[in-house]
Amino acid sequence: MAEAAEAAGAAEPGVRRGRVVEGVRAYGLIAGMWIRSTMAYRTSFALTTFGNFAMTALDFVAILLMFSRVDALGGYSLAEVAFLYGLSGVSFGLADLAIGSMERLGRRVRDGTLDTLLVRPAPVLAQVAADRFALRRLGRVVQGMLVLGYALTVVDIDWTAAKLLLMPVTLVSGAGIFAAVFVAAAAFQFVAQDASEVSNAFTYGGTTMLQYPPTVFALDLVRGATFVVPLAFVNWLPASYVLGRPYPLDLPGWVAFTPPLAAAACCALAGLAWRAGLRSYRSTGN
């Protein structure tokens, strides 16, 4: 018995790796199908992508209008706010592009179409994430990259090797944190089947909040965004280090390098929430 248990334990990591590989493969196949469908109508794709770009650009236009009346916002200049905006916009855009379809899960639970995904020989999470993969969401990513590029050209930063390395790490980690929020919010919809607006408060609402300096918010909100739903690791913490600014909560400087740890923890917790939600699902026929 002990030998069998040991063999099963040794085989478990291999099984998990196999599931991950299977999920990535299923995601790629489904997303590729939707991309081919989208590219069959190239004019429509171009128009919808531009529309997505223009709609997200209005957020930055609002910031520009604010700075037409003030010189600083919470002690941050326009270039520094644009830096925050760009980091948040690119990270959220990547997560929204890859896994934004998770917000449709509540509708599938209500109308029973989730059952069709359960009987397919592919991980349910990969199927839901890739369902109706919307390539037009690239418009949000491009818009965020343009603002970030503008900020990097005008903001006064004393660049070091650590700061240069932190930039791509921050973008990838931020995308991972937002992806975890998407999955956790979808898992919540197994319980509250009509809670898309609640999930939007943490996804779209979260990225809107991060576009502004932490100094304009109450300390309780900053604490919540740091220790409860760690959205501060998307840009507030690393940006404070890059810009040479103290963080409002007086945290040590080394926390600016912990976004990968925060992203890993968020993804692990989101995975547990997803498994618990999926196990609690009862078909509409029951």
PDB file of C-alpha atoms in Angstrom:
ATOM      1  CA  MET A   1       0.000   0.000   0.000  1.00  0.00           C
ATOM      2  CA  ALA A   2       2.784   2.392   0.892  1.00  0.00           C
ATOM      3  CA  GLU A   3       4.545   1.656  -2.390  1.00  0.00           C
ATOM      4  CA  ALA A   4       1.328   2.249  -4.340  1.00  0.00           C
ATOM      5  CA  ALA A   5       0.722   5.549  -2.558  1.00  0.00           C
ATOM      6  CA  GLU A   6       4.292   6.614  -3.241  1.00  0.00           C
ATOM      7  CA  ALA A   7       3.916   5.739  -6.914  1.00  0.00           C
ATOM      8  CA  ALA A   8       0.651   7.670  -7.107  1.00  0.00           C
ATOM      9  CA  GLY A   9       2.266  10.681  -5.468  1.00  0.00           C
ATOM     10  CA  ALA A  10       5.157  10.543  -7.880  1.00  0.00           C
ATOM     11  CA  ALA A  11       2.789  10.288 -10.819  1.00  0.00           C
ATOM     12  CA  GLU A  12       0.587  13.191  -9.665  1.00  0.00           C
ATOM     13  CA  PRO A  13       2.934  15.975 -10.882  1.00  0.00           C
ATOM     14  CA  GLY A  14       3.083  14.274 -14.260  1.00  0.00           C
ATOM     15  CA  VAL A  15      -0.709  14.087 -14.392  1.00  0.00           C
ATOM     16  CA  ARG A  16      -0.956  17.776 -13.539  1.00  0.00           C
ATOM     17  CA  ARG A  17       1.548  18.689 -16.225  1.00  0.00           C
ATOM     18  CA  GLY A  18      -0.440  16.613 -18.687  1.00  0.00           C
ATOM     19  CA  ARG A  19      -3.618  18.469 -17.784  1.00  0.00           C
ATOM     20  CA  VAL A  20      -1.911  21.810 -18.207  1.00  0.00           C
ATOM     21  CA  VAL A  21      -0.570  20.801 -21.611  1.00  0.00           C
ATOM     22  CA  GLU A  22      -3.991  19.508 -22.604  1.00  0.00           C
ATOM     23  CA  GLY A  23      -5.627  22.734 -21.463  1.00  0.00           C
ATOM     24  CA  VAL A  24      -3.166  24.922 -23.377  1.00  0.00           C
ATOM     25  CA  ARG A  25      -3.664  22.813 -26.494  1.00  0.00           C
ATOM     26  CA  ALA A  26      -7.469  23.012 -26.230  1.00  0.00           C
ATOM     27  CA  TYR A  27      -7.291  26.755 -25.628  1.00  0.00           C
ATOM     28  CA  GLY A  28      -5.090  27.229 -28.697  1.00  0.00           C
ATOM     29  CA  LEU A  29      -7.392  25.180 -30.919  1.00  0.00           C
ATOM     30  CA  ILE A  30     -10.563  27.003 -29.814  1.00  0.00           C
ATOM     31  CA  ALA A  31      -8.965  30.453 -29.942  1.00  0.00           C
ATOM     32  CA  GLY A  32      -7.506  29.677 -33.369  1.00  0.00           C
ATOM     33  CA  MET A  33     -10.959  28.709 -34.627  1.00  0.00           C
ATOM     34  CA  TRP A  34     -12.398  32.047 -33.489  1.00  0.00           C
ATOM     35  CA  ILE A  35      -9.470  33.966 -34.972  1.00  0.00           C
ATOM     36  CA  ARG A  36     -10.002  32.315 -38.360  1.00  0.00           C
ATOM     37  CA  SER A  37     -13.691  33.158 -38.128  1.00  0.00           C
ATOM     38  CA  THR A  38     -12.861  36.783 -37.290  1.00  0.00           C
ATOM     39  CA  MET A  39     -10.337  37.179 -40.093  1.00  0.00           C
ATOM     40  CA  ALA A  40     -12.890  35.981 -42.621  1.00  0.00           C
ATOM     41  CA  TYR A  41     -14.376  39.482 -42.310  1.00  0.00           C
ATOM     42  CA  ARG A  42     -11.279  41.672 -42.227  1.00  0.00           C
ATOM     43  CA  THR A  43     -13.068  44.996 -42.635  1.00  0.00           C
ATOM     44  CA  SER A  44     -15.344  44.222 -39.714  1.00  0.00           C
ATOM     45  CA  PHE A  45     -12.321  43.172 -37.652  1.00  0.00           C
ATOM     46  CA  ALA A  46     -10.475  46.404 -38.438  1.00  0.00           C
ATOM     47  CA  LEU A  47     -13.497  48.553 -37.557  1.00  0.00           C
ATOM     48  CA  THR A  48     -14.264  46.772 -34.300  1.00  0.00           C
ATOM     49  CA  THR A  49     -10.592  46.843 -33.266  1.00  0.00           C
ATOM     50  CA  PHE A  50     -10.420  50.565 -33.965  1.00  0.00           C
ATOM     51  CA  GLY A  51     -13.651  51.037 -32.026  1.00  0.00           C
ATOM     52  CA  ASN A  52     -12.162  49.175 -29.061  1.00  0.00           C
ATOM     53  CA  PHE A  53      -9.046  51.360 -29.338  1.00  0.00           C
ATOM     54  CA  ALA A  54     -11.089  54.576 -29.480  1.00  0.00           C
ATOM     55  CA  MET A  55     -13.341  53.673 -26.550  1.00  0.00           C
ATOM     56  CA  THR A  56     -10.422  52.891 -24.256  1.00  0.00           C
ATOM     57  CA  ALA A  57      -8.595  56.027 -25.432  1.00  0.00           C
ATOM     58  CA  LEU A  58     -11.430  58.126 -23.988  1.00  0.00           C
ATOM     59  CA  ASP A  59     -10.208  57.191 -20.499  1.00  0.00           C
ATOM     60  CA  PHE A  60      -6.880  58.853 -21.194  1.00  0.00           C
ATOM     61  CA  VAL A  61      -8.610  61.818 -22.818  1.00  0.00           C
ATOM     62  CA  ALA A  62     -10.416  62.333 -19.495  1.00  0.00           C
ATOM     63  CA  ILE A  63      -7.037  62.416 -17.741  1.00  0.00           C
ATOM     64  CA  LEU A  64      -5.752  64.952 -20.267  1.00  0.00           C
ATOM     65  CA  LEU A  65      -8.787  67.133 -19.581  1.00  0.00           C
ATOM     66  CA  MET A  66      -8.040  66.994 -15.849  1.00  0.00           C
ATOM     67  CA  PHE A  67      -4.477  68.145 -16.434  1.00  0.00           C
ATOM     68  CA  SER A  68      -5.677  71.001 -18.575  1.00  0.00           C
ATOM     69  CA  ARG A  69      -6.923  72.472 -15.264  1.00  0.00           C
ATOM     70  CA  VAL A  70      -4.296  71.236 -12.796  1.00  0.00           C
ATOM     71  CA  ASP A  71      -0.535  70.761 -12.850  1.00  0.00           C
ATOM     72  CA  ALA A  72      -0.475  67.657 -10.642  1.00  0.00           C
ATOM     73  CA  LEU A  73      -2.887  64.981  -9.459  1.00  0.00           C
ATOM     74  CA  GLY A  74      -2.138  63.662  -6.002  1.00  0.00           C
ATOM     75  CA  GLY A  75       1.403  64.994  -6.401  1.00  0.00           C
ATOM     76  CA  TYR A  76       1.906  63.136  -9.715  1.00  0.00           C
ATOM     77  CA  SER A  77       2.596  64.900 -13.004  1.00  0.00           C
ATOM     78  CA  LEU A  78       0.860  64.054 -16.292  1.00  0.00           C
ATOM     79  CA  ALA A  79       3.841  61.961 -17.426  1.00  0.00           C
ATOM     80  CA  GLU A  80       3.795  59.947 -14.185  1.00  0.00           C
ATOM     81  CA  VAL A  81       0.040  59.371 -14.361  1.00  0.00           C
ATOM     82  CA  ALA A  82       0.470  58.285 -17.990  1.00  0.00           C
ATOM     83  CA  PHE A  83       3.095  55.812 -16.766  1.00  0.00           C
ATOM     84  CA  LEU A  84       0.599  54.340 -14.293  1.00  0.00           C
ATOM     85  CA  TYR A  85      -2.086  54.315 -16.970  1.00  0.00           C
ATOM     86  CA  GLY A  86       0.130  52.530 -19.475  1.00  0.00           C
ATOM     87  CA  LEU A  87       1.219  49.796 -17.062  1.00  0.00           C
ATOM     88  CA  SER A  88      -2.356  49.136 -15.985  1.00  0.00           C
ATOM     89  CA  GLY A  89      -3.758  49.362 -19.521  1.00  0.00           C
ATOM     90  CA  VAL A  90      -1.291  46.923 -21.080  1.00  0.00           C
ATOM     91  CA  SER A  91      -1.541  44.396 -18.233  1.00  0.00           C
ATOM     92  CA  PHE A  92      -5.319  44.458 -18.196  1.00  0.00           C
ATOM     93  CA  GLY A  93      -5.490  44.420 -21.999  1.00  0.00           C
ATOM     94  CA  LEU A  94      -3.375  41.250 -22.177  1.00  0.00           C
ATOM     95  CA  ALA A  95      -5.514  39.517 -19.558  1.00  0.00           C
ATOM     96  CA  ASP A  96      -8.743  40.676 -21.198  1.00  0.00           C
ATOM     97  CA  LEU A  97      -7.530  39.451 -24.586  1.00  0.00           C
ATOM     98  CA  ALA A  98      -6.504  36.053 -23.264  1.00  0.00           C
ATOM     99  CA  ILE A  99      -9.235  35.284 -20.752  1.00  0.00           C
ATOM    100  CA  GLY A 100     -11.841  38.051 -20.865  1.00  0.00           C
ATOM    101  CA  SER A 101     -14.496  35.622 -22.100  1.00  0.00           C
ATOM    102  CA  MET A 102     -14.715  34.238 -18.551  1.00  0.00           C
ATOM    103  CA  GLU A 103     -17.274  36.947 -17.785  1.00  0.00           C
ATOM    104  CA  ARG A 104     -19.822  35.051 -19.926  1.00  0.00           C
ATOM    105  CA  LEU A 105     -19.841  32.091 -17.549  1.00  0.00           C
ATOM    106  CA  GLY A 106     -22.850  33.351 -15.589  1.00  0.00           C
ATOM    107  CA  ARG A 107     -24.945  33.335 -18.731  1.00  0.00           C
ATOM    108  CA  ARG A 108     -23.894  29.760 -19.502  1.00  0.00           C
ATOM    109  CA  VAL A 109     -24.787  28.666 -15.974  1.00  0.00           C
ATOM    110  CA  ARG A 110     -28.224  30.285 -16.218  1.00  0.00           C
ATOM    111  CA  ASP A 111     -29.187  28.861 -19.616  1.00  0.00           C
ATOM    112  CA  GLY A 112     -27.585  25.453 -19.085  1.00  0.00           C
ATOM    113  CA  THR A 113     -25.169  25.642 -22.028  1.00  0.00           C
ATOM    114  CA  LEU A 114     -22.285  24.972 -19.648  1.00  0.00           C
ATOM    115  CA  ASP A 115     -23.392  21.327 -19.750  1.00  0.00           C
ATOM    116  CA  THR A 116     -22.173  21.059 -23.342  1.00  0.00           C
ATOM    117  CA  LEU A 117     -18.665  22.011 -22.214  1.00  0.00           C
ATOM    118  CA  LEU A 118     -18.653  19.459 -19.411  1.00  0.00           C
ATOM    119  CA  VAL A 119     -19.114  16.525 -21.777  1.00  0.00           C
ATOM    120  CA  ARG A 120     -16.296  17.528 -24.110  1.00  0.00           C
ATOM    121  CA  PRO A 121     -12.872  15.877 -23.672  1.00  0.00           C
ATOM    122  CA  ALA A 122     -11.121  19.144 -22.800  1.00  0.00           C
ATOM    123  CA  PRO A 123     -10.630  21.167 -19.590  1.00  0.00           C
ATOM    124  CA  VAL A 124     -13.657  23.353 -18.902  1.00  0.00           C
ATOM    125  CA  LEU A 125     -11.521  26.337 -17.891  1.00  0.00           C
ATOM    126  CA  ALA A 126      -9.709  26.328 -21.238  1.00  0.00           C
ATOM    127  CA  GLN A 127     -13.008  26.075 -23.120  1.00  0.00           C
ATOM    128  CA  VAL A 128     -14.633  28.949 -21.236  1.00  0.00           C
ATOM    129  CA  ALA A 129     -11.536  31.160 -21.506  1.00  0.00           C
ATOM    130  CA  ALA A 130     -11.197  30.657 -25.267  1.00  0.00           C
ATOM    131  CA  ASP A 131     -14.913  30.780 -26.065  1.00  0.00           C
ATOM    132  CA  ARG A 132     -15.642  33.576 -28.570  1.00  0.00           C
ATOM    133  CA  PHE A 133     -12.008  34.703 -28.445  1.00  0.00           C
ATOM    134  CA  ALA A 134     -12.187  38.391 -29.419  1.00  0.00           C
ATOM    135  CA  LEU A 135      -9.108  39.497 -31.332  1.00  0.00           C
ATOM    136  CA  ARG A 136     -10.563  43.023 -31.448  1.00  0.00           C
ATOM    137  CA  ARG A 137      -9.415  43.418 -27.840  1.00  0.00           C
ATOM    138  CA  LEU A 138      -5.969  44.047 -29.259  1.00  0.00           C
ATOM    139  CA  GLY A 139      -7.143  47.645 -29.594  1.00  0.00           C
ATOM    140  CA  ARG A 140      -6.984  48.052 -25.808  1.00  0.00           C
ATOM    141  CA  VAL A 141      -3.473  46.571 -25.682  1.00  0.00           C
ATOM    142  CA  VAL A 142      -2.207  48.831 -28.462  1.00  0.00           C
ATOM    143  CA  GLN A 143      -3.737  51.904 -26.840  1.00  0.00           C
ATOM    144  CA  GLY A 144      -2.104  51.090 -23.516  1.00  0.00           C
ATOM    145  CA  MET A 145       1.254  50.507 -25.190  1.00  0.00           C
ATOM    146  CA  LEU A 146       1.070  53.865 -26.952  1.00  0.00           C
ATOM    147  CA  VAL A 147       0.373  55.694 -23.697  1.00  0.00           C
ATOM    148  CA  LEU A 148       3.146  53.753 -21.957  1.00  0.00           C
ATOM    149  CA  GLY A 149       5.544  54.597 -24.777  1.00  0.00           C
ATOM    150  CA  TYR A 150       4.624  58.256 -24.497  1.00  0.00           C
ATOM    151  CA  ALA A 151       5.186  58.183 -20.742  1.00  0.00           C
ATOM    152  CA  LEU A 152       8.595  56.543 -21.055  1.00  0.00           C
ATOM    153  CA  THR A 153       9.740  59.257 -23.440  1.00  0.00           C
ATOM    154  CA  VAL A 154       8.712  62.193 -21.246  1.00  0.00           C
ATOM    155  CA  VAL A 155       8.905  60.983 -17.634  1.00  0.00           C
ATOM    156  CA  ASP A 156      12.086  61.681 -15.684  1.00  0.00           C
ATOM    157  CA  ILE A 157      13.418  58.288 -14.540  1.00  0.00           C
ATOM    158  CA  ASP A 158      16.902  57.494 -13.285  1.00  0.00           C
ATOM    159  CA  TRP A 159      17.184  54.168 -15.107  1.00  0.00           C
ATOM    160  CA  THR A 160      19.107  51.284 -13.564  1.00  0.00           C
ATOM    161  CA  ALA A 161      19.418  47.622 -14.529  1.00  0.00           C
ATOM    162  CA  ALA A 162      16.913  46.695 -11.812  1.00  0.00           C
ATOM    163  CA  LYS A 163      14.337  49.178 -13.118  1.00  0.00           C
ATOM    164  CA  LEU A 164      14.783  47.999 -16.704  1.00  0.00           C
ATOM    165  CA  LEU A 165      14.294  44.382 -15.647  1.00  0.00           C
ATOM    166  CA  LEU A 166      11.278  45.301 -13.557  1.00  0.00           C
ATOM    167  CA  MET A 167       9.339  46.729 -16.522  1.00  0.00           C
ATOM    168  CA  PRO A 168       8.576  43.506 -18.465  1.00  0.00           C
ATOM    169  CA  VAL A 169       8.222  41.555 -15.215  1.00  0.00           C
ATOM    170  CA  THR A 170       5.605  44.052 -14.049  1.00  0.00           C
ATOM    171  CA  LEU A 171       3.588  43.807 -17.271  1.00  0.00           C
ATOM    172  CA  VAL A 172       3.537  39.994 -17.269  1.00  0.00           C
ATOM    173  CA  SER A 173       2.798  39.785 -13.549  1.00  0.00           C
ATOM    174  CA  GLY A 174       0.037  42.378 -13.853  1.00  0.00           C
ATOM    175  CA  ALA A 175      -1.585  40.376 -16.638  1.00  0.00           C
ATOM    176  CA  GLY A 176      -1.398  37.284 -14.421  1.00  0.00           C
ATOM    177  CA  ILE A 177      -3.039  39.092 -11.505  1.00  0.00           C
ATOM    178  CA  PHE A 178      -5.884  40.366 -13.679  1.00  0.00           C
ATOM    179  CA  ALA A 179      -6.305  36.899 -15.221  1.00  0.00           C
ATOM    180  CA  ALA A 180      -6.623  35.445 -11.715  1.00  0.00           C
ATOM    181  CA  VAL A 181      -9.276  38.047 -10.887  1.00  0.00           C
ATOM    182  CA  PHE A 182     -11.200  37.064 -14.040  1.00  0.00           C
ATOM    183  CA  VAL A 183     -11.114  33.385 -13.049  1.00  0.00           C
ATOM    184  CA  ALA A 184     -12.042  34.039  -9.410  1.00  0.00           C
ATOM    185  CA  ALA A 185     -14.924  36.284 -10.489  1.00  0.00           C
ATOM    186  CA  ALA A 186     -16.126  33.579 -12.876  1.00  0.00           C
ATOM    187  CA  ALA A 187     -15.972  31.002 -10.084  1.00  0.00           C
ATOM    188  CA  PHE A 188     -18.166  33.281  -7.970  1.00  0.00           C
ATOM    189  CA  GLN A 189     -20.802  33.139 -10.700  1.00  0.00           C
ATOM    190  CA  PHE A 190     -21.316  29.439 -10.004  1.00  0.00           C
ATOM    191  CA  VAL A 191     -22.891  30.599  -6.738  1.00  0.00           C
ATOM    192  CA  ALA A 192     -24.362  33.958  -7.733  1.00  0.00           C
ATOM    193  CA  GLN A 193     -25.433  33.247 -11.294  1.00  0.00           C
ATOM    194  CA  ASP A 194     -26.126  36.880 -12.192  1.00  0.00           C
ATOM    195  CA  ALA A 195     -23.077  38.620 -10.766  1.00  0.00           C
ATOM    196  CA  SER A 196     -21.326  39.964 -13.845  1.00  0.00           C
ATOM    197  CA  GLU A 197     -21.460  43.521 -12.515  1.00  0.00           C
ATOM    198  CA  VAL A 198     -19.807  42.403  -9.285  1.00  0.00           C
ATOM    199  CA  SER A 199     -16.953  40.839 -11.233  1.00  0.00           C
ATOM    200  CA  ASN A 200     -16.691  43.939 -13.443  1.00  0.00           C
ATOM    201  CA  ALA A 201     -16.124  46.022 -10.316  1.00  0.00           C
ATOM    202  CA  PHE A 202     -12.858  44.153  -9.721  1.00  0.00           C
ATOM    203  CA  THR A 203     -11.748  43.805 -13.356  1.00  0.00           C
ATOM    204  CA  TYR A 204     -12.749  46.901 -15.333  1.00  0.00           C
ATOM    205  CA  GLY A 205     -13.208  48.890 -12.123  1.00  0.00           C
ATOM    206  CA  GLY A 206      -9.830  47.742 -10.873  1.00  0.00           C
ATOM    207  CA  THR A 207      -7.933  48.861 -13.949  1.00  0.00           C
ATOM    208  CA  THR A 208      -9.719  52.235 -13.871  1.00  0.00           C
ATOM    209  CA  MET A 209      -8.654  52.746 -10.260  1.00  0.00           C
ATOM    210  CA  LEU A 210      -5.037  51.848 -11.042  1.00  0.00           C
ATOM    211  CA  GLN A 211      -4.883  54.521 -13.736  1.00  0.00           C
ATOM    212  CA  TYR A 212      -4.702  57.119 -10.962  1.00  0.00           C
ATOM    213  CA  PRO A 213      -2.057  57.597  -8.261  1.00  0.00           C
ATOM    214  CA  PRO A 214      -2.601  55.837  -4.928  1.00  0.00           C
ATOM    215  CA  THR A 215      -2.229  59.201  -3.212  1.00  0.00           C
ATOM    216  CA  VAL A 216      -5.685  60.323  -4.394  1.00  0.00           C
ATOM    217  CA  PHE A 217      -7.443  57.463  -2.582  1.00  0.00           C
ATOM    218  CA  ALA A 218      -8.191  56.887   1.086  1.00  0.00           C
ATOM    219  CA  LEU A 219      -5.640  54.764   2.928  1.00  0.00           C
ATOM    220  CA  ASP A 220      -8.240  52.074   3.658  1.00  0.00           C
ATOM    221  CA  LEU A 221      -8.853  51.625  -0.058  1.00  0.00           C
ATOM    222  CA  VAL A 222      -5.101  51.475  -0.713  1.00  0.00           C
ATOM    223  CA  ARG A 223      -4.740  48.841   2.023  1.00  0.00           C
ATOM    224  CA  GLY A 224      -7.550  46.799   0.459  1.00  0.00           C
ATOM    225  CA  ALA A 225      -5.944  47.006  -2.974  1.00  0.00           C
ATOM    226  CA  THR A 226      -2.647  45.864  -1.468  1.00  0.00           C
ATOM    227  CA  PHE A 227      -3.536  43.151   1.056  1.00  0.00           C
ATOM    228  CA  VAL A 228      -7.061  41.957   0.124  1.00  0.00           C
ATOM    229  CA  VAL A 229      -7.289  42.083  -3.678  1.00  0.00           C
ATOM    230  CA  PRO A 230      -3.620  42.766  -4.522  1.00  0.00           C
ATOM    231  CA  LEU A 231      -4.185  44.988  -7.537  1.00  0.00           C
ATOM    232  CA  ALA A 232      -1.517  47.372  -6.216  1.00  0.00           C
ATOM    233  CA  PHE A 233       1.108  44.892  -7.432  1.00  0.00           C
ATOM    234  CA  VAL A 234      -0.028  45.541 -11.012  1.00  0.00           C
ATOM    235  CA  ASN A 235       1.463  49.030 -11.108  1.00  0.00           C
ATOM    236  CA  TRP A 236       1.315  51.085  -7.906  1.00  0.00           C
ATOM    237  CA  LEU A 237       4.129  49.273  -6.099  1.00  0.00           C
ATOM    238  CA  PRO A 238       6.579  48.734  -8.988  1.00  0.00           C
ATOM    239  CA  ALA A 239       5.836  52.184 -10.432  1.00  0.00           C
ATOM    240  CA  SER A 240       6.609  53.806  -7.073  1.00  0.00           C
ATOM    241  CA  TYR A 241      10.059  52.206  -7.191  1.00  0.00           C
ATOM    242  CA  VAL A 242      10.688  53.132 -10.828  1.00  0.00           C
ATOM    243  CA  LEU A 243       9.546  56.719 -10.288  1.00  0.00           C
ATOM    244  CA  GLY A 244      11.467  57.037  -7.029  1.00  0.00           C
ATOM    245  CA  ARG A 245       8.365  57.746  -4.969  1.00  0.00           C
ATOM    246  CA  PRO A 246       7.510  56.410  -1.491  1.00  0.00           C
ATOM    247  CA  TYR A 247       4.503  54.141  -1.264  1.00  0.00           C
ATOM    248  CA  PRO A 248       1.606  55.570   0.818  1.00  0.00           C
ATOM    249  CA  LEU A 249       1.678  52.618   3.259  1.00  0.00           C
ATOM    250  CA  ASP A 250       5.406  52.997   3.968  1.00  0.00           C
ATOM    251  CA  LEU A 251       6.171  49.483   2.752  1.00  0.00           C
ATOM    252  CA  PRO A 252       9.829  48.514   2.233  1.00  0.00           C
ATOM    253  CA  GLY A 253      11.282  49.070  -1.227  1.00  0.00           C
ATOM    254  CA  TRP A 254      11.836  45.388  -1.944  1.00  0.00           C
ATOM    255  CA  VAL A 255       8.064  44.753  -2.257  1.00  0.00           C
ATOM    256  CA  ALA A 256       8.263  46.440  -5.675  1.00  0.00           C
ATOM    257  CA  PHE A 257       9.947  43.242  -6.898  1.00  0.00           C
ATOM    258  CA  THR A 258       7.254  40.893  -5.591  1.00  0.00           C
ATOM    259  CA  PRO A 259       4.577  41.165  -8.336  1.00  0.00           C
ATOM    260  CA  PRO A 260       5.535  37.683  -9.684  1.00  0.00           C
ATOM    261  CA  LEU A 261       4.942  36.207  -6.220  1.00  0.00           C
ATOM    262  CA  ALA A 262       1.632  38.055  -5.936  1.00  0.00           C
ATOM    263  CA  ALA A 263       0.606  36.823  -9.391  1.00  0.00           C
ATOM    264  CA  ALA A 264       1.519  33.220  -8.537  1.00  0.00           C
ATOM    265  CA  ALA A 265      -0.431  33.381  -5.266  1.00  0.00           C
ATOM    266  CA  CYS A 266      -3.447  34.945  -6.991  1.00  0.00           C
ATOM    267  CA  CYS A 267      -3.448  32.310  -9.737  1.00  0.00           C
ATOM    268  CA  ALA A 268      -3.196  29.487  -7.189  1.00  0.00           C
ATOM    269  CA  LEU A 269      -6.108  30.854  -5.156  1.00  0.00           C
ATOM    270  CA  ALA A 270      -8.149  31.488  -8.314  1.00  0.00           C
ATOM    271  CA  GLY A 271      -7.503  27.896  -9.377  1.00  0.00           C
ATOM    272  CA  LEU A 272      -8.799  26.591  -6.046  1.00  0.00           C
ATOM    273  CA  ALA A 273     -11.855  28.840  -6.310  1.00  0.00           C
ATOM    274  CA  TRP A 274     -12.519  27.594  -9.841  1.00  0.00           C
ATOM    275  CA  ARG A 275     -12.318  23.937  -8.808  1.00  0.00           C
ATOM    276  CA  ALA A 276     -14.627  24.557  -5.851  1.00  0.00           C
ATOM    277  CA  GLY A 277     -17.116  26.428  -8.025  1.00  0.00           C
ATOM    278  CA  LEU A 278     -17.100  23.794 -10.745  1.00  0.00           C
ATOM    279  CA  ARG A 279     -17.675  21.012  -8.218  1.00  0.00           C
ATOM    280  CA  SER A 280     -20.654  22.899  -6.779  1.00  0.00           C
ATOM    281  CA  TYR A 281     -22.282  23.337 -10.202  1.00  0.00           C
ATOM    282  CA  ARG A 282     -25.661  21.690 -10.665  1.00  0.00           C
ATOM    283  CA  SER A 283     -27.157  21.464 -14.129  1.00  0.00           C
ATOM    284  CA  THR A 284     -30.350  23.389 -14.849  1.00  0.00           C
ATOM    285  CA  GLY A 285     -32.013  20.006 -15.316  1.00  0.00           C
ATOM    286  CA  ASN A 286     -31.490  19.096 -11.652  1.00  0.00           C
TER     287      ASN A 286
END
